[in-house]
PDB file of C-alpha atoms in Angstrom:
ATOM      1  CA  CYS A 195      -9.797   0.487  -4.980  1.00  0.00           C
ATOM      2  CA  GLY A 196      -8.185  -0.424  -2.050  1.00  0.00           C
ATOM      3  CA  ILE A 197      -4.739  -2.345   0.291  1.00  0.00           C
ATOM      4  CA  ALA A 198      -4.058  -2.947   3.907  1.00  0.00           C
ATOM      5  CA  ASP A 199      -0.970  -4.561   5.252  1.00  0.00           C
ATOM      6  CA  GLY A 200      -1.760  -6.149   8.923  1.00  0.00           C
ATOM      7  CA  VAL A 201       1.192  -5.525  10.984  1.00  0.00           C
ATOM      8  CA  GLY A 202       2.922  -8.977  11.364  1.00  0.00           C
ATOM      9  CA  GLY A 203       3.855  -8.166  15.306  1.00  0.00           C
ATOM     10  CA  TRP A 204       0.371  -9.407  16.251  1.00  0.00           C
ATOM     11  CA  HIS A 205       1.860 -13.407  15.915  1.00  0.00           C
ATOM     12  CA  GLN A 206       3.773 -12.456  18.979  1.00  0.00           C
ATOM     13  CA  GLU A 207       0.772 -11.864  20.521  1.00  0.00           C
ATOM     14  CA  GLY A 208      -1.149 -14.521  19.255  1.00  0.00           C
ATOM     15  CA  ILE A 209      -3.229 -12.552  17.141  1.00  0.00           C
ATOM     16  CA  ASP A 210      -3.580 -13.618  13.053  1.00  0.00           C
ATOM     17  CA  PRO A 211      -2.801 -10.005  11.171  1.00  0.00           C
ATOM     18  CA  SER A 212      -5.044 -10.662   8.214  1.00  0.00           C
ATOM     19  CA  LEU A 213      -7.771 -10.166  10.728  1.00  0.00           C
ATOM     20  CA  PHE A 214      -7.978  -6.318  11.332  1.00  0.00           C
ATOM     21  CA  SER A 215      -6.657  -5.577   7.544  1.00  0.00           C
ATOM     22  CA  THR A 216      -9.214  -7.777   6.130  1.00  0.00           C
ATOM     23  CA  ALA A 217     -12.505  -6.512   7.960  1.00  0.00           C
ATOM     24  CA  LEU A 218     -10.682  -3.176   7.087  1.00  0.00           C
ATOM     25  CA  MET A 219     -10.943  -3.245   3.824  1.00  0.00           C
ATOM     26  CA  GLY A 220     -14.610  -5.454   3.732  1.00  0.00           C
ATOM     27  CA  SER A 221     -15.759  -2.211   5.643  1.00  0.00           C
ATOM     28  CA  CYS A 222     -14.635  -0.437   3.023  1.00  0.00           C
ATOM     29  CA  ALA A 223     -16.114  -2.633   0.163  1.00  0.00           C
ATOM     30  CA  SER A 224     -19.791  -2.718   1.361  1.00  0.00           C
ATOM     31  CA  LEU A 225     -19.639   0.970   2.415  1.00  0.00           C
ATOM     32  CA  ALA A 226     -18.576   1.754  -1.041  1.00  0.00           C
ATOM     33  CA  THR A 227     -21.297  -0.218  -2.615  1.00  0.00           C
ATOM     34  CA  GLU A 228     -24.183  -0.132   0.281  1.00  0.00           C
ATOM     35  CA  GLU A 229     -23.398   3.644   0.746  1.00  0.00           C
ATOM     36  CA  GLY A 230     -22.374   5.077  -2.064  1.00  0.00           C
ATOM     37  CA  LEU A 231     -19.219   6.163  -0.259  1.00  0.00           C
ATOM     38  CA  VAL A 232     -16.243   6.902  -2.756  1.00  0.00           C
ATOM     39  CA  ARG A 233     -14.267   9.934  -1.788  1.00  0.00           C
ATOM     40  CA  PRO A 234     -11.122   7.926  -0.062  1.00  0.00           C
ATOM     41  CA  ALA A 235     -10.773  10.157   3.017  1.00  0.00           C
ATOM     42  CA  GLU A 236     -13.916  10.081   4.074  1.00  0.00           C
ATOM     43  CA  LEU A 237     -15.012   6.222   3.478  1.00  0.00           C
ATOM     44  CA  LEU A 238     -11.465   5.275   5.048  1.00  0.00           C
ATOM     45  CA  SER A 239     -12.887   7.151   8.790  1.00  0.00           C
ATOM     46  CA  ALA A 240     -16.195   5.664   7.549  1.00  0.00           C
ATOM     47  CA  ALA A 241     -14.661   1.846   7.870  1.00  0.00           C
ATOM     48  CA  PHE A 242     -12.210   2.414  10.845  1.00  0.00           C
ATOM     49  CA  ASP A 243     -15.165   3.146  13.218  1.00  0.00           C
ATOM     50  CA  LYS A 244     -17.321   0.801  11.480  1.00  0.00           C
ATOM     51  CA  VAL A 245     -14.643  -1.985  12.471  1.00  0.00           C
ATOM     52  CA  LEU A 246     -14.217  -0.884  15.616  1.00  0.00           C
ATOM     53  CA  GLN A 247     -18.107  -0.902  16.560  1.00  0.00           C
ATOM     54  CA  ASP A 248     -18.486  -4.683  15.318  1.00  0.00           C
ATOM     55  CA  GLY A 249     -18.092  -6.336  18.432  1.00  0.00           C
ATOM     56  CA  ALA A 250     -15.837  -8.925  16.342  1.00  0.00           C
ATOM     57  CA  GLU A 251     -12.325 -10.549  17.860  1.00  0.00           C
ATOM     58  CA  ASN A 252     -10.546  -8.990  14.642  1.00  0.00           C
ATOM     59  CA  TYR A 253      -7.719  -7.072  16.383  1.00  0.00           C
ATOM     60  CA  GLY A 254      -4.291  -5.896  15.319  1.00  0.00           C
ATOM     61  CA  SER A 255      -3.533  -3.211  12.735  1.00  0.00           C
ATOM     62  CA  SER A 256      -2.815  -2.389   9.349  1.00  0.00           C
ATOM     63  CA  THR A 257      -1.513   0.480   7.227  1.00  0.00           C
ATOM     64  CA  ALA A 258      -4.353   1.219   4.117  1.00  0.00           C
ATOM     65  CA  CYS A 259      -4.465   2.761   1.064  1.00  0.00           C
ATOM     66  CA  LEU A 260      -7.410   4.072  -0.742  1.00  0.00           C
ATOM     67  CA  LEU A 261      -8.056   5.084  -4.568  1.00  0.00           C
ATOM     68  CA  SER A 262     -11.216   5.908  -6.212  1.00  0.00           C
ATOM     69  CA  PHE A 263     -10.948   7.408 -10.181  1.00  0.00           C
ATOM     70  CA  ASP A 264     -13.608   9.890 -11.069  1.00  0.00           C
ATOM     71  CA  ARG A 265     -14.728   8.472 -15.063  1.00  0.00           C
ATOM     72  CA  GLY A 266     -16.643  12.247 -15.360  1.00  0.00           C
ATOM     73  CA  THR A 267     -13.553  14.263 -14.276  1.00  0.00           C
ATOM     74  CA  SER A 268     -10.669  12.015 -14.767  1.00  0.00           C
ATOM     75  CA  GLU A 269      -9.468  12.308 -11.562  1.00  0.00           C
ATOM     76  CA  LEU A 270      -7.813  10.139  -9.304  1.00  0.00           C
ATOM     77  CA  HIS A 271      -7.923  10.776  -5.450  1.00  0.00           C
ATOM     78  CA  SER A 272      -6.434   9.040  -3.038  1.00  0.00           C
ATOM     79  CA  ALA A 273      -5.924   8.559   0.976  1.00  0.00           C
ATOM     80  CA  ASN A 274      -2.654   6.744   2.457  1.00  0.00           C
ATOM     81  CA  LEU A 275      -1.802   6.022   6.052  1.00  0.00           C
ATOM     82  CA  GLY A 276       1.685   4.262   6.470  1.00  0.00           C
ATOM     83  CA  ASP A 277       4.252   2.499   3.846  1.00  0.00           C
ATOM     84  CA  SER A 278       1.610   0.756   1.249  1.00  0.00           C
ATOM     85  CA  GLY A 279       1.333   3.426  -1.597  1.00  0.00           C
ATOM     86  CA  PHE A 280       1.040   3.912  -4.800  1.00  0.00           C
ATOM     87  CA  VAL A 281       2.392   4.910  -8.290  1.00  0.00           C
ATOM     88  CA  VAL A 282       1.137   6.471 -11.200  1.00  0.00           C
ATOM     89  CA  LEU A 283       3.120   5.935 -14.609  1.00  0.00           C
ATOM     90  CA  ARG A 284       2.643   8.235 -17.954  1.00  0.00           C
ATOM     91  CA  GLY A 285       4.375   7.042 -21.113  1.00  0.00           C
ATOM     92  CA  GLY A 286       7.400   4.763 -19.029  1.00  0.00           C
ATOM     93  CA  SER A 287       8.052   7.573 -16.592  1.00  0.00           C
ATOM     94  CA  LEU A 288       7.140   8.081 -13.300  1.00  0.00           C
ATOM     95  CA  LEU A 289       4.196  11.053 -12.563  1.00  0.00           C
ATOM     96  CA  TYR A 290       3.615  10.542  -9.281  1.00  0.00           C
ATOM     97  CA  GLU A 291       4.921   8.464  -6.153  1.00  0.00           C
ATOM     98  CA  SER A 292       3.278   8.641  -2.328  1.00  0.00           C
ATOM     99  CA  LYS A 293       5.462   9.289   0.707  1.00  0.00           C
ATOM    100  CA  GLN A 294       6.078   6.657   3.103  1.00  0.00           C
ATOM    101  CA  MET A 295       4.354   7.969   6.602  1.00  0.00           C
ATOM    102  CA  ALA A 296       6.372   6.361   9.459  1.00  0.00           C
ATOM    103  CA  HIS A 297       6.671   7.761  12.626  1.00  0.00           C
ATOM    104  CA  PRO A 298      10.436   7.561  14.712  1.00  0.00           C
ATOM    105  CA  GLY A 299      12.209   4.809  14.365  1.00  0.00           C
ATOM    106  CA  ALA A 300      10.894   3.276  11.194  1.00  0.00           C
ATOM    107  CA  CYS A 301       7.856   2.576  12.536  1.00  0.00           C
ATOM    108  CA  PRO A 302       4.622   2.963   9.837  1.00  0.00           C
ATOM    109  CA  PHE A 303       1.807   5.006  10.396  1.00  0.00           C
ATOM    110  CA  GLN A 304      -1.151   2.524  11.233  1.00  0.00           C
ATOM    111  CA  LEU A 305      -4.807   2.000  12.170  1.00  0.00           C
ATOM    112  CA  ALA A 306      -5.588  -0.641  14.973  1.00  0.00           C
ATOM    113  CA  LYS A 307      -7.962  -1.965  16.944  1.00  0.00           C
ATOM    114  CA  PRO A 308      -6.074  -3.582  20.281  1.00  0.00           C
ATOM    115  CA  PRO A 309      -7.404  -6.107  22.246  1.00  0.00           C
ATOM    116  CA  PRO A 310      -9.194  -4.554  25.516  1.00  0.00           C
ATOM    117  CA  LEU A 311      -7.890  -4.601  28.862  1.00  0.00           C
ATOM    118  CA  GLN A 312      -4.130  -5.606  27.817  1.00  0.00           C
ATOM    119  CA  GLY A 313      -2.635  -2.293  28.470  1.00  0.00           C
ATOM    120  CA  TYR A 314      -1.621  -1.393  24.763  1.00  0.00           C
ATOM    121  CA  GLY A 315      -3.294   2.033  24.805  1.00  0.00           C
ATOM    122  CA  ASN A 316      -3.914   4.490  22.261  1.00  0.00           C
ATOM    123  CA  ALA A 317      -2.128   1.994  19.661  1.00  0.00           C
ATOM    124  CA  SER A 318      -3.564   3.692  16.415  1.00  0.00           C
ATOM    125  CA  ASP A 319      -2.826   7.008  14.315  1.00  0.00           C
ATOM    126  CA  SER A 320      -6.086   8.530  13.287  1.00  0.00           C
ATOM    127  CA  PRO A 321      -7.706   8.137   9.607  1.00  0.00           C
ATOM    128  CA  SER A 322      -7.349  12.076   9.373  1.00  0.00           C
ATOM    129  CA  ALA A 323      -3.696  11.974   9.165  1.00  0.00           C
ATOM    130  CA  ALA A 324      -3.263   9.888   6.437  1.00  0.00           C
ATOM    131  CA  GLU A 325      -2.105  11.776   3.052  1.00  0.00           C
ATOM    132  CA  LEU A 326      -4.773  13.126   0.329  1.00  0.00           C
ATOM    133  CA  ALA A 327      -3.933  13.491  -3.300  1.00  0.00           C
ATOM    134  CA  SER A 328      -5.743  14.297  -6.546  1.00  0.00           C
ATOM    135  CA  MET A 329      -4.896  14.247  -9.566  1.00  0.00           C
ATOM    136  CA  GLU A 330      -5.434  14.120 -13.346  1.00  0.00           C
ATOM    137  CA  LEU A 331      -5.072  11.203 -15.549  1.00  0.00           C
ATOM    138  CA  GLN A 332      -4.659  10.698 -19.003  1.00  0.00           C
ATOM    139  CA  GLN A 333      -5.555   7.337 -20.847  1.00  0.00           C
ATOM    140  CA  GLY A 334      -2.929   4.469 -21.180  1.00  0.00           C
ATOM    141  CA  ASP A 335      -1.726   6.432 -17.559  1.00  0.00           C
ATOM    142  CA  LEU A 336      -0.687   3.443 -15.086  1.00  0.00           C
ATOM    143  CA  VAL A 337      -1.759   2.873 -11.400  1.00  0.00           C
ATOM    144  CA  VAL A 338       0.514   0.578  -9.366  1.00  0.00           C
ATOM    145  CA  LEU A 339      -1.248   0.145  -5.578  1.00  0.00           C
ATOM    146  CA  ALA A 340       0.590  -1.869  -3.454  1.00  0.00           C
ATOM    147  CA  THR A 341       2.021  -2.858  -0.033  1.00  0.00           C
ATOM    148  CA  ASP A 342       5.598  -1.740   1.397  1.00  0.00           C
ATOM    149  CA  GLY A 343       6.552  -5.290   0.382  1.00  0.00           C
ATOM    150  CA  LEU A 344       6.945  -3.781  -3.594  1.00  0.00           C
ATOM    151  CA  PHE A 345       8.239  -0.529  -2.736  1.00  0.00           C
ATOM    152  CA  ASP A 346      11.386  -1.959  -0.352  1.00  0.00           C
ATOM    153  CA  ASN A 347      12.875  -4.228  -2.731  1.00  0.00           C
ATOM    154  CA  LEU A 348      11.981  -2.473  -5.922  1.00  0.00           C
ATOM    155  CA  PHE A 349      13.280   0.955  -7.058  1.00  0.00           C
ATOM    156  CA  MET A 350      10.291   3.204  -8.795  1.00  0.00           C
ATOM    157  CA  GLU A 351      12.508   4.038 -11.732  1.00  0.00           C
ATOM    158  CA  ASP A 352      13.560   0.647 -12.327  1.00  0.00           C
ATOM    159  CA  MET A 353      10.118  -0.452 -12.400  1.00  0.00           C
ATOM    160  CA  ALA A 354       8.976   2.264 -14.978  1.00  0.00           C
ATOM    161  CA  LYS A 355      11.882   2.171 -17.093  1.00  0.00           C
ATOM    162  CA  ASN A 356      12.417  -1.600 -16.987  1.00  0.00           C
ATOM    163  CA  HIS A 357       8.797  -3.241 -15.892  1.00  0.00           C
ATOM    164  CA  LEU A 358       6.266  -0.404 -16.649  1.00  0.00           C
ATOM    165  CA  ASN A 359       7.403   1.009 -20.084  1.00  0.00           C
ATOM    166  CA  THR A 360       4.445   0.783 -21.910  1.00  0.00           C
ATOM    167  CA  GLU A 361       0.908   0.906 -22.172  1.00  0.00           C
ATOM    168  CA  ILE A 362      -1.449  -1.885 -21.513  1.00  0.00           C
ATOM    169  CA  SER A 363      -4.662  -2.049 -22.014  1.00  0.00           C
ATOM    170  CA  ASP A 364      -5.503  -5.631 -22.302  1.00  0.00           C
ATOM    171  CA  PRO A 365      -6.855  -7.045 -19.071  1.00  0.00           C
ATOM    172  CA  GLU A 366      -4.774 -10.321 -19.665  1.00  0.00           C
ATOM    173  CA  ALA A 367      -1.691  -8.537 -20.411  1.00  0.00           C
ATOM    174  CA  LEU A 368      -1.992  -6.337 -17.145  1.00  0.00           C
ATOM    175  CA  MET A 369      -2.745  -9.235 -15.050  1.00  0.00           C
ATOM    176  CA  LYS A 370       0.618 -10.926 -16.742  1.00  0.00           C
ATOM    177  CA  THR A 371       2.562  -7.902 -16.068  1.00  0.00           C
ATOM    178  CA  CYS A 372       1.284  -7.703 -12.722  1.00  0.00           C
ATOM    179  CA  VAL A 373       2.380 -11.581 -11.992  1.00  0.00           C
ATOM    180  CA  LYS A 374       6.134 -10.885 -13.336  1.00  0.00           C
ATOM    181  CA  LEU A 375       6.275  -7.701 -11.557  1.00  0.00           C
ATOM    182  CA  VAL A 376       5.820  -9.738  -8.036  1.00  0.00           C
ATOM    183  CA  GLU A 377       7.418 -12.392  -8.831  1.00  0.00           C
ATOM    184  CA  THR A 378      10.709  -9.658  -9.525  1.00  0.00           C
ATOM    185  CA  THR A 379      10.259  -8.218  -6.603  1.00  0.00           C
ATOM    186  CA  ARG A 380      10.068 -11.187  -4.268  1.00  0.00           C
ATOM    187  CA  LYS A 381      13.287 -12.706  -6.335  1.00  0.00           C
ATOM    188  CA  LEU A 382      15.268  -8.968  -5.531  1.00  0.00           C
ATOM    189  CA  SER A 383      13.890 -10.028  -1.392  1.00  0.00           C
ATOM    190  CA  LEU A 384      15.888 -12.357  -1.265  1.00  0.00           C
ATOM    191  CA  ASP A 385      18.750 -11.307  -2.824  1.00  0.00           C
ATOM    192  CA  GLU A 386      21.434 -11.069   0.088  1.00  0.00           C
ATOM    193  CA  GLU A 387      23.496  -9.226  -1.760  1.00  0.00           C
ATOM    194  CA  TYR A 388      20.947  -6.294  -3.941  1.00  0.00           C
ATOM    195  CA  LYS A 389      21.211  -3.488  -2.492  1.00  0.00           C
ATOM    196  CA  SER A 390      17.812  -2.310  -2.077  1.00  0.00           C
ATOM    197  CA  PRO A 391      16.036   0.432  -1.473  1.00  0.00           C
ATOM    198  CA  PHE A 392      15.088  -0.566   2.247  1.00  0.00           C
ATOM    199  CA  ALA A 393      18.718  -0.951   2.704  1.00  0.00           C
ATOM    200  CA  LYS A 394      19.495   2.283   0.955  1.00  0.00           C
ATOM    201  CA  ARG A 395      16.997   4.303   3.687  1.00  0.00           C
ATOM    202  CA  ILE A 396      18.043   2.172   6.736  1.00  0.00           C
ATOM    203  CA  ILE A 397      21.710   3.626   5.890  1.00  0.00           C
ATOM    204  CA  SER A 398      20.660   7.164   7.167  1.00  0.00           C
ATOM    205  CA  TRP A 399      20.187   6.949  10.424  1.00  0.00           C
ATOM    206  CA  THR A 400      21.602   2.733  11.269  1.00  0.00           C
ATOM    207  CA  GLN A 401      24.886   0.743  10.098  1.00  0.00           C
ATOM    208  CA  GLU A 402      25.148   0.076   6.393  1.00  0.00           C
ATOM    209  CA  ILE A 403      23.168  -3.469   5.599  1.00  0.00           C
ATOM    210  CA  CYS A 404      22.715  -5.257   2.004  1.00  0.00           C
ATOM    211  CA  GLY A 405      20.259  -7.260   0.814  1.00  0.00           C
ATOM    212  CA  GLY A 406      16.631  -7.187  -0.051  1.00  0.00           C
ATOM    213  CA  LYS A 407      13.233  -7.333   2.789  1.00  0.00           C
ATOM    214  CA  PRO A 408      11.539 -10.399   2.471  1.00  0.00           C
ATOM    215  CA  ASP A 409       7.667  -9.698   3.051  1.00  0.00           C
ATOM    216  CA  ASP A 410       4.059 -10.028   1.665  1.00  0.00           C
ATOM    217  CA  ILE A 411       4.192  -8.273  -1.483  1.00  0.00           C
ATOM    218  CA  THR A 412       0.487  -7.226  -2.898  1.00  0.00           C
ATOM    219  CA  VAL A 413       0.443  -5.458  -6.142  1.00  0.00           C
ATOM    220  CA  VAL A 414      -2.791  -4.149  -7.734  1.00  0.00           C
ATOM    221  CA  LEU A 415      -2.229  -2.651 -11.426  1.00  0.00           C
ATOM    222  CA  SER A 416      -4.624  -0.957 -13.568  1.00  0.00           C
ATOM    223  CA  THR A 417      -4.565   1.455 -16.483  1.00  0.00           C
ATOM    224  CA  VAL A 418      -6.962   3.913 -17.754  1.00  0.00           C
ATOM    225  CA  LEU A 419      -9.008   3.356 -20.659  1.00  0.00           C
TER     226      LEU A 419
END
């Protein structure tokens, strides 16, 4: 599975930020289904090339995080570029958390397809810059794949302790838990007094601020059966 978060700044150029991210994930899905590409690093690179060459006006840029699970070896493989990401929880404890990747000035790594002949230059990072990881999972492990709207507003330790502290195997229960997680995060993002992860991170390089960070929040919650 995968997630891509279109960069909202393209609105200022009259470009829908969802066009590129949607095209990128659509290419990932078609390549995985039709050509059997399952390794995240290989899939991300091939999907990006496909979007660049498709001739469509799906301009923009996006972060991306792809995961694949090998049922034979119980291994999870990942490729993460930017400030979306994933965490793995086991027995209510945080087992793994991907790193947020950003350039100086807090600009996240991103793949880009800028409009031609408008002076944007080489605005894209390379898919090869993605952080790769592999790990063996166990039955009952929970995997949370999300955009930065989750990570900027909810501390992962709090999520593990108060929201995902038990095994969840029923699909309906997974859905309800996921929805509740998004609702909780959205509420925190709008709280001007909340000392959010984003606010604490910003303190390290600018003046102290407080409050959540309103943003798109997309979450995919899965478990190992």
